[in-house]
Amino acid sequence: ETGVTQTPRHLVMGMTNKKSLKCEQHLGHNAMYWYKQSAKKPLELMFVYSLEERVENNSVPSRFSPECPNSSHLFLHLHTLQPEDSALYLCASSQDPGGGNTQYFGPGTRLTVL
Amino acid sequence: GQQLNQSPQSMFIQEGEDVSMNCTSSSIFNTWLWYKQDPGEGPVLLIALYKAGELTSNGRLTAQFGITRKDSFLNISASIPSDVGIYFCAGQTTTLGSNYKLTFGKGTLLTVNP
């Protein structure tokens, strides 16, 4: 596989469920990102990891918990979500988090919280 | 925080027509990126611009980095049905402590009538 992959592509969960989103990048990049995309709103940056270390947490509720075990994998653990958390969750990677880098996106996970 | 104004919000054109969309900001950016997103997929990078005044082409697409570093435009020539999608601009600064943040526009929805 090439590029940035995400699984699952679609997820429906209840508010009491615990689930995880997975992202894998095959580009040899050092930085990975989680974004939330809601209808009619700009992409919202959630978390940034550089060399497996979290360098940005954009005031995201604690019901979202990221994990980066190595530079190729990124997880987003979900628990006790709310219906307003339904959105497309996008993972991205870049060579490094510095200025001038280009981010490459995965296909996203469409999350629906009932 | 930084905001990008992307216009138009949507466009309906006939196949073969040229298209132009732009983004403006009250802040200076050091990098401008243009992405296209198809339904149910993640954004795909079209063109990256790194210098003020830079004009870059990718097939039928041409983008420019404004001289003031506060704006960018994307042109699509001789549109075809597969150009349908949402086009996003994104700007990046290199401010210390936040140089990995991309600010996204809200997108331009392009519809091409055959």
JSON list of C-alpha atoms in Angstrom, two decimals:
[
{"chain": "A", "resi": 1, "resn": "GLU", "atom": "CA", "xyz": [0.00, 0.00, 0.00]},
{"chain": "A", "resi": 2, "resn": "THR", "atom": "CA", "xyz": [1.06, 3.55, -0.58]},
{"chain": "A", "resi": 3, "resn": "GLY", "atom": "CA", "xyz": [0.29, 6.92, 0.90]},
{"chain": "A", "resi": 4, "resn": "VAL", "atom": "CA", "xyz": [-1.87, 7.32, 3.97]},
{"chain": "A", "resi": 5, "resn": "THR", "atom": "CA", "xyz": [-4.47, 4.69, 4.84]},
{"chain": "A", "resi": 6, "resn": "GLN", "atom": "CA", "xyz": [-7.24, 4.82, 7.42]},
{"chain": "A", "resi": 7, "resn": "THR", "atom": "CA", "xyz": [-9.48, 2.15, 8.91]},
{"chain": "A", "resi": 8, "resn": "PRO", "atom": "CA", "xyz": [-12.32, 1.75, 9.27]},
{"chain": "A", "resi": 9, "resn": "ARG", "atom": "CA", "xyz": [-13.75, 3.88, 6.48]},
{"chain": "A", "resi": 10, "resn": "HIS", "atom": "CA", "xyz": [-17.14, 4.02, 8.19]},
{"chain": "A", "resi": 11, "resn": "LEU", "atom": "CA", "xyz": [-18.05, 3.65, 11.84]},
{"chain": "A", "resi": 12, "resn": "VAL", "atom": "CA", "xyz": [-21.37, 3.84, 13.66]},
{"chain": "A", "resi": 13, "resn": "MET", "atom": "CA", "xyz": [-21.24, 3.81, 17.43]},
{"chain": "A", "resi": 14, "resn": "GLY", "atom": "CA", "xyz": [-23.42, 4.49, 20.43]},
{"chain": "A", "resi": 15, "resn": "MET", "atom": "CA", "xyz": [-22.55, 7.08, 23.02]},
{"chain": "A", "resi": 16, "resn": "THR", "atom": "CA", "xyz": [-21.42, 4.44, 25.50]},
{"chain": "A", "resi": 17, "resn": "ASN", "atom": "CA", "xyz": [-19.18, 2.53, 23.09]},
{"chain": "A", "resi": 18, "resn": "LYS", "atom": "CA", "xyz": [-15.39, 2.55, 22.93]},
{"chain": "A", "resi": 19, "resn": "LYS", "atom": "CA", "xyz": [-13.81, 2.38, 19.50]},
{"chain": "A", "resi": 20, "resn": "SER", "atom": "CA", "xyz": [-10.52, 3.27, 17.83]},
{"chain": "A", "resi": 21, "resn": "LEU", "atom": "CA", "xyz": [-9.59, 4.79, 14.51]},
{"chain": "A", "resi": 22, "resn": "LYS", "atom": "CA", "xyz": [-6.35, 3.73, 12.87]},
{"chain": "A", "resi": 23, "resn": "CYS", "atom": "CA", "xyz": [-4.07, 5.59, 10.50]},
{"chain": "A", "resi": 24, "resn": "GLU", "atom": "CA", "xyz": [-0.95, 4.30, 8.79]},
{"chain": "A", "resi": 25, "resn": "GLN", "atom": "CA", "xyz": [1.41, 6.21, 6.55]},
{"chain": "A", "resi": 26, "resn": "HIS", "atom": "CA", "xyz": [3.80, 4.59, 4.10]},
{"chain": "A", "resi": 27, "resn": "LEU", "atom": "CA", "xyz": [5.65, 7.76, 3.13]},
{"chain": "A", "resi": 28, "resn": "GLY", "atom": "CA", "xyz": [8.48, 7.71, 5.64]},
{"chain": "A", "resi": 29, "resn": "HIS", "atom": "CA", "xyz": [7.18, 10.90, 7.25]},
{"chain": "A", "resi": 30, "resn": "ASN", "atom": "CA", "xyz": [7.92, 12.03, 10.78]},
{"chain": "A", "resi": 31, "resn": "ALA", "atom": "CA", "xyz": [4.78, 13.99, 11.59]},
{"chain": "A", "resi": 32, "resn": "MET", "atom": "CA", "xyz": [1.17, 12.83, 11.77]},
{"chain": "A", "resi": 33, "resn": "TYR", "atom": "CA", "xyz": [-2.05, 14.71, 12.35]},
{"chain": "A", "resi": 34, "resn": "TRP", "atom": "CA", "xyz": [-5.71, 14.17, 13.23]},
{"chain": "A", "resi": 35, "resn": "TYR", "atom": "CA", "xyz": [-8.31, 16.52, 11.77]},
{"chain": "A", "resi": 36, "resn": "LYS", "atom": "CA", "xyz": [-12.08, 16.73, 12.19]},
{"chain": "A", "resi": 37, "resn": "GLN", "atom": "CA", "xyz": [-14.18, 17.73, 9.20]},
{"chain": "A", "resi": 38, "resn": "SER", "atom": "CA", "xyz": [-17.77, 18.75, 9.86]},
{"chain": "A", "resi": 39, "resn": "ALA", "atom": "CA", "xyz": [-20.27, 19.93, 7.29]},
{"chain": "A", "resi": 40, "resn": "LYS", "atom": "CA", "xyz": [-19.85, 23.55, 6.21]},
{"chain": "A", "resi": 41, "resn": "LYS", "atom": "CA", "xyz": [-16.90, 24.14, 8.55]},
{"chain": "A", "resi": 42, "resn": "PRO", "atom": "CA", "xyz": [-13.19, 24.38, 7.81]},
{"chain": "A", "resi": 43, "resn": "LEU", "atom": "CA", "xyz": [-10.99, 21.45, 8.69]},
{"chain": "A", "resi": 44, "resn": "GLU", "atom": "CA", "xyz": [-10.20, 21.51, 12.40]},
{"chain": "A", "resi": 45, "resn": "LEU", "atom": "CA", "xyz": [-6.81, 20.38, 13.58]},
{"chain": "A", "resi": 46, "resn": "MET", "atom": "CA", "xyz": [-7.09, 18.11, 16.63]},
{"chain": "A", "resi": 47, "resn": "PHE", "atom": "CA", "xyz": [-3.66, 16.63, 17.35]},
{"chain": "A", "resi": 48, "resn": "VAL", "atom": "CA", "xyz": [-0.13, 16.76, 15.96]},
{"chain": "A", "resi": 49, "resn": "TYR", "atom": "CA", "xyz": [2.59, 14.19, 16.57]},
{"chain": "A", "resi": 50, "resn": "SER", "atom": "CA", "xyz": [6.23, 14.64, 15.65]},
{"chain": "A", "resi": 51, "resn": "LEU", "atom": "CA", "xyz": [8.48, 11.59, 15.99]},
{"chain": "A", "resi": 52, "resn": "GLU", "atom": "CA", "xyz": [5.85, 9.93, 18.18]},
{"chain": "A", "resi": 53, "resn": "GLU", "atom": "CA", "xyz": [5.68, 12.87, 20.55]},
{"chain": "A", "resi": 54, "resn": "ARG", "atom": "CA", "xyz": [2.51, 14.90, 20.83]},
{"chain": "A", "resi": 55, "resn": "VAL", "atom": "CA", "xyz": [3.30, 18.49, 20.02]},
{"chain": "A", "resi": 56, "resn": "GLU", "atom": "CA", "xyz": [-0.17, 19.94, 19.69]},
{"chain": "A", "resi": 57, "resn": "ASN", "atom": "CA", "xyz": [-3.49, 19.35, 21.38]},
{"chain": "A", "resi": 58, "resn": "ASN", "atom": "CA", "xyz": [-6.01, 21.83, 20.12]},
{"chain": "A", "resi": 59, "resn": "SER", "atom": "CA", "xyz": [-8.32, 21.95, 23.13]},
{"chain": "A", "resi": 60, "resn": "VAL", "atom": "CA", "xyz": [-9.85, 18.65, 22.17]},
{"chain": "A", "resi": 61, "resn": "PRO", "atom": "CA", "xyz": [-12.22, 17.01, 24.71]},
{"chain": "A", "resi": 62, "resn": "SER", "atom": "CA", "xyz": [-10.73, 14.14, 26.67]},
{"chain": "A", "resi": 63, "resn": "ARG", "atom": "CA", "xyz": [-13.21, 11.70, 25.12]},
{"chain": "A", "resi": 64, "resn": "PHE", "atom": "CA", "xyz": [-10.77, 11.74, 22.18]},
{"chain": "A", "resi": 65, "resn": "SER", "atom": "CA", "xyz": [-7.45, 10.13, 23.07]},
{"chain": "A", "resi": 66, "resn": "PRO", "atom": "CA", "xyz": [-4.64, 9.89, 20.49]},
{"chain": "A", "resi": 67, "resn": "GLU", "atom": "CA", "xyz": [-1.84, 7.37, 20.47]},
{"chain": "A", "resi": 68, "resn": "CYS", "atom": "CA", "xyz": [1.26, 7.27, 18.28]},
{"chain": "A", "resi": 69, "resn": "PRO", "atom": "CA", "xyz": [3.26, 4.09, 18.92]},
{"chain": "A", "resi": 70, "resn": "ASN", "atom": "CA", "xyz": [5.70, 4.79, 16.09]},
{"chain": "A", "resi": 71, "resn": "SER", "atom": "CA", "xyz": [6.16, 7.27, 13.28]},
{"chain": "A", "resi": 72, "resn": "SER", "atom": "CA", "xyz": [4.07, 5.20, 10.85]},
{"chain": "A", "resi": 73, "resn": "HIS", "atom": "CA", "xyz": [0.99, 4.61, 12.97]},
{"chain": "A", "resi": 74, "resn": "LEU", "atom": "CA", "xyz": [-1.51, 6.88, 14.64]},
{"chain": "A", "resi": 75, "resn": "PHE", "atom": "CA", "xyz": [-4.63, 5.96, 16.56]},
{"chain": "A", "resi": 76, "resn": "LEU", "atom": "CA", "xyz": [-7.58, 7.92, 17.84]},
{"chain": "A", "resi": 77, "resn": "HIS", "atom": "CA", "xyz": [-9.34, 6.23, 20.73]},
{"chain": "A", "resi": 78, "resn": "LEU", "atom": "CA", "xyz": [-12.97, 7.21, 21.20]},
{"chain": "A", "resi": 79, "resn": "HIS", "atom": "CA", "xyz": [-15.15, 6.81, 24.28]},
{"chain": "A", "resi": 80, "resn": "THR", "atom": "CA", "xyz": [-18.45, 8.25, 25.46]},
{"chain": "A", "resi": 81, "resn": "LEU", "atom": "CA", "xyz": [-18.82, 10.40, 22.38]},
{"chain": "A", "resi": 82, "resn": "GLN", "atom": "CA", "xyz": [-21.69, 12.78, 21.70]},
{"chain": "A", "resi": 83, "resn": "PRO", "atom": "CA", "xyz": [-23.86, 12.99, 18.57]},
{"chain": "A", "resi": 84, "resn": "GLU", "atom": "CA", "xyz": [-22.17, 16.30, 17.67]},
{"chain": "A", "resi": 85, "resn": "ASP", "atom": "CA", "xyz": [-18.91, 14.36, 17.33]},
{"chain": "A", "resi": 86, "resn": "SER", "atom": "CA", "xyz": [-20.27, 12.79, 14.15]},
{"chain": "A", "resi": 87, "resn": "ALA", "atom": "CA", "xyz": [-17.95, 13.91, 11.35]},
{"chain": "A", "resi": 88, "resn": "LEU", "atom": "CA", "xyz": [-15.29, 12.81, 8.91]},
{"chain": "A", "resi": 89, "resn": "TYR", "atom": "CA", "xyz": [-12.02, 12.22, 10.78]},
{"chain": "A", "resi": 90, "resn": "LEU", "atom": "CA", "xyz": [-8.97, 12.70, 8.62]},
{"chain": "A", "resi": 91, "resn": "CYS", "atom": "CA", "xyz": [-5.43, 11.63, 9.27]},
{"chain": "A", "resi": 92, "resn": "ALA", "atom": "CA", "xyz": [-2.50, 13.34, 7.55]},
{"chain": "A", "resi": 93, "resn": "SER", "atom": "CA", "xyz": [1.26, 13.05, 7.53]},
{"chain": "A", "resi": 94, "resn": "SER", "atom": "CA", "xyz": [4.16, 15.26, 6.52]},
{"chain": "A", "resi": 95, "resn": "GLN", "atom": "CA", "xyz": [7.91, 14.98, 6.37]},
{"chain": "A", "resi": 96, "resn": "ASP", "atom": "CA", "xyz": [8.18, 17.04, 9.51]},
{"chain": "A", "resi": 97, "resn": "PRO", "atom": "CA", "xyz": [5.98, 19.57, 11.28]},
{"chain": "A", "resi": 98, "resn": "GLY", "atom": "CA", "xyz": [8.12, 22.51, 10.30]},
{"chain": "A", "resi": 99, "resn": "GLY", "atom": "CA", "xyz": [7.22, 25.35, 8.00]},
{"chain": "A", "resi": 100, "resn": "GLY", "atom": "CA", "xyz": [6.97, 24.62, 4.29]},
{"chain": "A", "resi": 101, "resn": "ASN", "atom": "CA", "xyz": [6.09, 20.97, 4.77]},
{"chain": "A", "resi": 102, "resn": "THR", "atom": "CA", "xyz": [3.21, 19.50, 2.79]},
{"chain": "A", "resi": 103, "resn": "GLN", "atom": "CA", "xyz": [0.56, 17.38, 4.45]},
{"chain": "A", "resi": 104, "resn": "TYR", "atom": "CA", "xyz": [-0.84, 14.31, 2.72]},
{"chain": "A", "resi": 105, "resn": "PHE", "atom": "CA", "xyz": [-4.27, 13.10, 3.79]},
{"chain": "A", "resi": 106, "resn": "GLY", "atom": "CA", "xyz": [-5.83, 9.71, 4.19]},
{"chain": "A", "resi": 107, "resn": "PRO", "atom": "CA", "xyz": [-9.35, 8.92, 2.91]},
{"chain": "A", "resi": 108, "resn": "GLY", "atom": "CA", "xyz": [-10.92, 9.53, 6.30]},
{"chain": "A", "resi": 109, "resn": "THR", "atom": "CA", "xyz": [-13.25, 7.66, 8.64]},
{"chain": "A", "resi": 110, "resn": "ARG", "atom": "CA", "xyz": [-16.90, 8.69, 8.47]},
{"chain": "A", "resi": 111, "resn": "LEU", "atom": "CA", "xyz": [-18.06, 8.52, 12.10]},
{"chain": "A", "resi": 112, "resn": "THR", "atom": "CA", "xyz": [-21.69, 8.53, 13.15]},
{"chain": "A", "resi": 113, "resn": "VAL", "atom": "CA", "xyz": [-22.54, 8.71, 16.85]},
{"chain": "A", "resi": 114, "resn": "LEU", "atom": "CA", "xyz": [-26.07, 7.65, 17.71]},
{"chain": "B", "resi": 1, "resn": "GLY", "atom": "CA", "xyz": [-7.16, 33.15, 15.19]},
{"chain": "B", "resi": 2, "resn": "GLN", "atom": "CA", "xyz": [-6.26, 33.21, 11.52]},
{"chain": "B", "resi": 3, "resn": "GLN", "atom": "CA", "xyz": [-9.06, 32.94, 9.02]},
{"chain": "B", "resi": 4, "resn": "LEU", "atom": "CA", "xyz": [-9.17, 32.32, 5.34]},
{"chain": "B", "resi": 5, "resn": "ASN", "atom": "CA", "xyz": [-11.92, 33.66, 3.14]},
{"chain": "B", "resi": 6, "resn": "GLN", "atom": "CA", "xyz": [-12.43, 31.36, 0.21]},
{"chain": "B", "resi": 7, "resn": "SER", "atom": "CA", "xyz": [-14.70, 32.30, -2.67]},
{"chain": "B", "resi": 8, "resn": "PRO", "atom": "CA", "xyz": [-16.91, 31.48, -4.28]},
{"chain": "B", "resi": 9, "resn": "GLN", "atom": "CA", "xyz": [-18.62, 28.98, -1.99]},
{"chain": "B", "resi": 10, "resn": "SER", "atom": "CA", "xyz": [-19.98, 27.10, -4.99]},
{"chain": "B", "resi": 11, "resn": "MET", "atom": "CA", "xyz": [-19.84, 27.20, -8.76]},
{"chain": "B", "resi": 12, "resn": "PHE", "atom": "CA", "xyz": [-21.96, 25.63, -11.47]},
{"chain": "B", "resi": 13, "resn": "ILE", "atom": "CA", "xyz": [-20.28, 25.62, -14.86]},
{"chain": "B", "resi": 14, "resn": "GLN", "atom": "CA", "xyz": [-20.52, 23.96, -18.24]},
{"chain": "B", "resi": 15, "resn": "GLU", "atom": "CA", "xyz": [-17.92, 21.47, -19.39]},
{"chain": "B", "resi": 16, "resn": "GLY", "atom": "CA", "xyz": [-15.14, 23.25, -21.23]},
{"chain": "B", "resi": 17, "resn": "GLU", "atom": "CA", "xyz": [-15.40, 26.48, -19.26]},
{"chain": "B", "resi": 18, "resn": "ASP", "atom": "CA", "xyz": [-12.55, 27.92, -17.25]},
{"chain": "B", "resi": 19, "resn": "VAL", "atom": "CA", "xyz": [-12.85, 28.27, -13.47]},
{"chain": "B", "resi": 20, "resn": "SER", "atom": "CA", "xyz": [-11.26, 30.63, -11.00]},
{"chain": "B", "resi": 21, "resn": "MET", "atom": "CA", "xyz": [-11.39, 30.60, -7.22]},
{"chain": "B", "resi": 22, "resn": "ASN", "atom": "CA", "xyz": [-9.40, 32.45, -4.60]},
{"chain": "B", "resi": 23, "resn": "CYS", "atom": "CA", "xyz": [-8.51, 32.75, -0.97]},
{"chain": "B", "resi": 24, "resn": "THR", "atom": "CA", "xyz": [-7.69, 35.84, 1.01]},
{"chain": "B", "resi": 25, "resn": "SER", "atom": "CA", "xyz": [-6.41, 36.32, 4.51]},
{"chain": "B", "resi": 26, "resn": "SER", "atom": "CA", "xyz": [-5.78, 39.14, 6.93]},
{"chain": "B", "resi": 27, "resn": "SER", "atom": "CA", "xyz": [-2.53, 37.39, 7.89]},
{"chain": "B", "resi": 28, "resn": "ILE", "atom": "CA", "xyz": [0.61, 36.64, 5.95]},
{"chain": "B", "resi": 29, "resn": "PHE", "atom": "CA", "xyz": [1.29, 33.05, 4.99]},
{"chain": "B", "resi": 30, "resn": "ASN", "atom": "CA", "xyz": [4.58, 31.50, 3.92]},
{"chain": "B", "resi": 31, "resn": "THR", "atom": "CA", "xyz": [3.01, 28.55, 2.14]},
{"chain": "B", "resi": 32, "resn": "TRP", "atom": "CA", "xyz": [-0.21, 28.19, 0.18]},
{"chain": "B", "resi": 33, "resn": "LEU", "atom": "CA", "xyz": [-1.65, 24.81, -0.69]},
{"chain": "B", "resi": 34, "resn": "TRP", "atom": "CA", "xyz": [-4.60, 23.82, -2.85]},
{"chain": "B", "resi": 35, "resn": "TYR", "atom": "CA", "xyz": [-6.43, 20.55, -2.25]},
{"chain": "B", "resi": 36, "resn": "LYS", "atom": "CA", "xyz": [-9.32, 18.77, -3.93]},
{"chain": "B", "resi": 37, "resn": "GLN", "atom": "CA", "xyz": [-11.70, 16.52, -2.03]},
{"chain": "B", "resi": 38, "resn": "ASP", "atom": "CA", "xyz": [-14.05, 14.03, -3.64]},
{"chain": "B", "resi": 39, "resn": "PRO", "atom": "CA", "xyz": [-17.14, 12.83, -1.73]},
{"chain": "B", "resi": 40, "resn": "GLY", "atom": "CA", "xyz": [-16.22, 10.37, 1.02]},
{"chain": "B", "resi": 41, "resn": "GLU", "atom": "CA", "xyz": [-12.50, 10.82, 0.47]},
{"chain": "B", "resi": 42, "resn": "GLY", "atom": "CA", "xyz": [-9.71, 12.84, 2.02]},
{"chain": "B", "resi": 43, "resn": "PRO", "atom": "CA", "xyz": [-8.27, 15.98, 0.44]},
{"chain": "B", "resi": 44, "resn": "VAL", "atom": "CA", "xyz": [-5.69, 15.38, -2.27]},
{"chain": "B", "resi": 45, "resn": "LEU", "atom": "CA", "xyz": [-2.91, 17.89, -2.78]},
{"chain": "B", "resi": 46, "resn": "LEU", "atom": "CA", "xyz": [-3.07, 19.65, -6.14]},
{"chain": "B", "resi": 47, "resn": "ILE", "atom": "CA", "xyz": [-0.50, 22.43, -5.97]},
{"chain": "B", "resi": 48, "resn": "ALA", "atom": "CA", "xyz": [1.91, 23.74, -3.34]},
{"chain": "B", "resi": 49, "resn": "LEU", "atom": "CA", "xyz": [3.27, 27.31, -3.43]},
{"chain": "B", "resi": 50, "resn": "TYR", "atom": "CA", "xyz": [6.24, 28.40, -1.34]},
{"chain": "B", "resi": 51, "resn": "LYS", "atom": "CA", "xyz": [7.27, 31.86, -2.61]},
{"chain": "B", "resi": 52, "resn": "ALA", "atom": "CA", "xyz": [5.42, 35.12, -2.99]},
{"chain": "B", "resi": 53, "resn": "GLY", "atom": "CA", "xyz": [4.60, 35.71, -6.65]},
{"chain": "B", "resi": 54, "resn": "GLU", "atom": "CA", "xyz": [5.12, 32.05, -7.53]},
{"chain": "B", "resi": 55, "resn": "LEU", "atom": "CA", "xyz": [2.97, 30.78, -10.37]},
{"chain": "B", "resi": 56, "resn": "THR", "atom": "CA", "xyz": [2.74, 27.00, -10.64]},
{"chain": "B", "resi": 57, "resn": "SER", "atom": "CA", "xyz": [0.88, 24.73, -13.03]},
{"chain": "B", "resi": 58, "resn": "ASN", "atom": "CA", "xyz": [-0.24, 21.12, -12.75]},
{"chain": "B", "resi": 59, "resn": "GLY", "atom": "CA", "xyz": [-1.86, 20.10, -16.02]},
{"chain": "B", "resi": 60, "resn": "ARG", "atom": "CA", "xyz": [-4.96, 22.23, -16.49]},
{"chain": "B", "resi": 61, "resn": "LEU", "atom": "CA", "xyz": [-4.56, 23.74, -13.02]},
{"chain": "B", "resi": 62, "resn": "THR", "atom": "CA", "xyz": [-2.65, 26.93, -12.32]},
{"chain": "B", "resi": 63, "resn": "ALA", "atom": "CA", "xyz": [-2.19, 28.54, -8.93]},
{"chain": "B", "resi": 64, "resn": "GLN", "atom": "CA", "xyz": [-0.45, 31.69, -7.78]},
{"chain": "B", "resi": 65, "resn": "PHE", "atom": "CA", "xyz": [0.94, 32.86, -4.48]},
{"chain": "B", "resi": 66, "resn": "GLY", "atom": "CA", "xyz": [-0.03, 36.51, -4.11]},
{"chain": "B", "resi": 67, "resn": "ILE", "atom": "CA", "xyz": [2.69, 39.15, -3.86]},
{"chain": "B", "resi": 68, "resn": "THR", "atom": "CA", "xyz": [1.30, 40.39, -0.54]},
{"chain": "B", "resi": 69, "resn": "ARG", "atom": "CA", "xyz": [1.40, 36.79, 0.78]},
{"chain": "B", "resi": 70, "resn": "LYS", "atom": "CA", "xyz": [-2.19, 37.28, 1.90]},
{"chain": "B", "resi": 71, "resn": "ASP", "atom": "CA", "xyz": [-3.93, 35.68, -1.05]},
{"chain": "B", "resi": 72, "resn": "SER", "atom": "CA", "xyz": [-3.82, 32.91, -3.62]},
{"chain": "B", "resi": 73, "resn": "PHE", "atom": "CA", "xyz": [-5.90, 31.85, -6.57]},
{"chain": "B", "resi": 74, "resn": "LEU", "atom": "CA", "xyz": [-6.52, 28.61, -8.42]},
{"chain": "B", "resi": 75, "resn": "ASN", "atom": "CA", "xyz": [-7.56, 28.43, -12.06]},
{"chain": "B", "resi": 76, "resn": "ILE", "atom": "CA", "xyz": [-8.86, 25.38, -13.88]},
{"chain": "B", "resi": 77, "resn": "SER", "atom": "CA", "xyz": [-8.91, 25.57, -17.65]},
{"chain": "B", "resi": 78, "resn": "ALA", "atom": "CA", "xyz": [-11.20, 23.63, -19.98]},
{"chain": "B", "resi": 79, "resn": "SER", "atom": "CA", "xyz": [-13.12, 21.95, -17.16]},
{"chain": "B", "resi": 80, "resn": "ILE", "atom": "CA", "xyz": [-14.22, 18.33, -17.46]},
{"chain": "B", "resi": 81, "resn": "PRO", "atom": "CA", "xyz": [-16.81, 16.36, -15.46]},
{"chain": "B", "resi": 82, "resn": "SER", "atom": "CA", "xyz": [-14.18, 14.74, -13.23]},
{"chain": "B", "resi": 83, "resn": "ASP", "atom": "CA", "xyz": [-13.20, 18.19, -11.94]},
{"chain": "B", "resi": 84, "resn": "VAL", "atom": "CA", "xyz": [-16.31, 18.03, -9.76]},
{"chain": "B", "resi": 85, "resn": "GLY", "atom": "CA", "xyz": [-15.49, 18.20, -6.07]},
{"chain": "B", "resi": 86, "resn": "ILE", "atom": "CA", "xyz": [-14.65, 20.55, -3.25]},
{"chain": "B", "resi": 87, "resn": "TYR", "atom": "CA", "xyz": [-11.50, 22.63, -3.59]},
{"chain": "B", "resi": 88, "resn": "PHE", "atom": "CA", "xyz": [-9.77, 23.86, -0.43]},
{"chain": "B", "resi": 89, "resn": "CYS", "atom": "CA", "xyz": [-7.08, 26.41, 0.00]},
{"chain": "B", "resi": 90, "resn": "ALA", "atom": "CA", "xyz": [-4.77, 26.19, 3.00]},
{"chain": "B", "resi": 91, "resn": "GLY", "atom": "CA", "xyz": [-2.20, 28.60, 4.30]},
{"chain": "B", "resi": 92, "resn": "GLN", "atom": "CA", "xyz": [0.70, 27.98, 6.62]},
{"chain": "B", "resi": 93, "resn": "THR", "atom": "CA", "xyz": [2.80, 30.37, 8.66]},
{"chain": "B", "resi": 94, "resn": "THR", "atom": "CA", "xyz": [6.11, 29.72, 10.30]},
{"chain": "B", "resi": 95, "resn": "THR", "atom": "CA", "xyz": [5.34, 31.50, 13.53]},
{"chain": "B", "resi": 96, "resn": "LEU", "atom": "CA", "xyz": [7.43, 30.02, 16.30]},
{"chain": "B", "resi": 97, "resn": "GLY", "atom": "CA", "xyz": [5.44, 27.42, 18.17]},
{"chain": "B", "resi": 98, "resn": "SER", "atom": "CA", "xyz": [2.76, 27.01, 15.52]},
{"chain": "B", "resi": 99, "resn": "ASN", "atom": "CA", "xyz": [4.62, 26.38, 12.32]},
{"chain": "B", "resi": 100, "resn": "TYR", "atom": "CA", "xyz": [2.90, 23.09, 11.68]},
{"chain": "B", "resi": 101, "resn": "LYS", "atom": "CA", "xyz": [-0.60, 24.50, 11.57]},
{"chain": "B", "resi": 102, "resn": "LEU", "atom": "CA", "xyz": [-2.46, 24.76, 8.34]},
{"chain": "B", "resi": 103, "resn": "THR", "atom": "CA", "xyz": [-5.40, 27.13, 8.20]},
{"chain": "B", "resi": 104, "resn": "PHE", "atom": "CA", "xyz": [-8.04, 25.90, 5.78]},
{"chain": "B", "resi": 105, "resn": "GLY", "atom": "CA", "xyz": [-10.67, 27.75, 3.82]},
{"chain": "B", "resi": 106, "resn": "LYS", "atom": "CA", "xyz": [-14.26, 26.50, 3.87]},
{"chain": "B", "resi": 107, "resn": "GLY", "atom": "CA", "xyz": [-13.98, 25.18, 0.35]},
{"chain": "B", "resi": 108, "resn": "THR", "atom": "CA", "xyz": [-15.44, 25.84, -3.09]},
{"chain": "B", "resi": 109, "resn": "LEU", "atom": "CA", "xyz": [-17.92, 23.26, -4.36]},
{"chain": "B", "resi": 110, "resn": "LEU", "atom": "CA", "xyz": [-17.51, 22.85, -8.10]},
{"chain": "B", "resi": 111, "resn": "THR", "atom": "CA", "xyz": [-20.20, 21.29, -10.26]},
{"chain": "B", "resi": 112, "resn": "VAL", "atom": "CA", "xyz": [-19.52, 20.69, -13.95]},
{"chain": "B", "resi": 113, "resn": "ASN", "atom": "CA", "xyz": [-22.44, 20.07, -16.28]},
{"chain": "B", "resi": 114, "resn": "PRO", "atom": "CA", "xyz": [-21.58, 17.83, -19.23]}
]
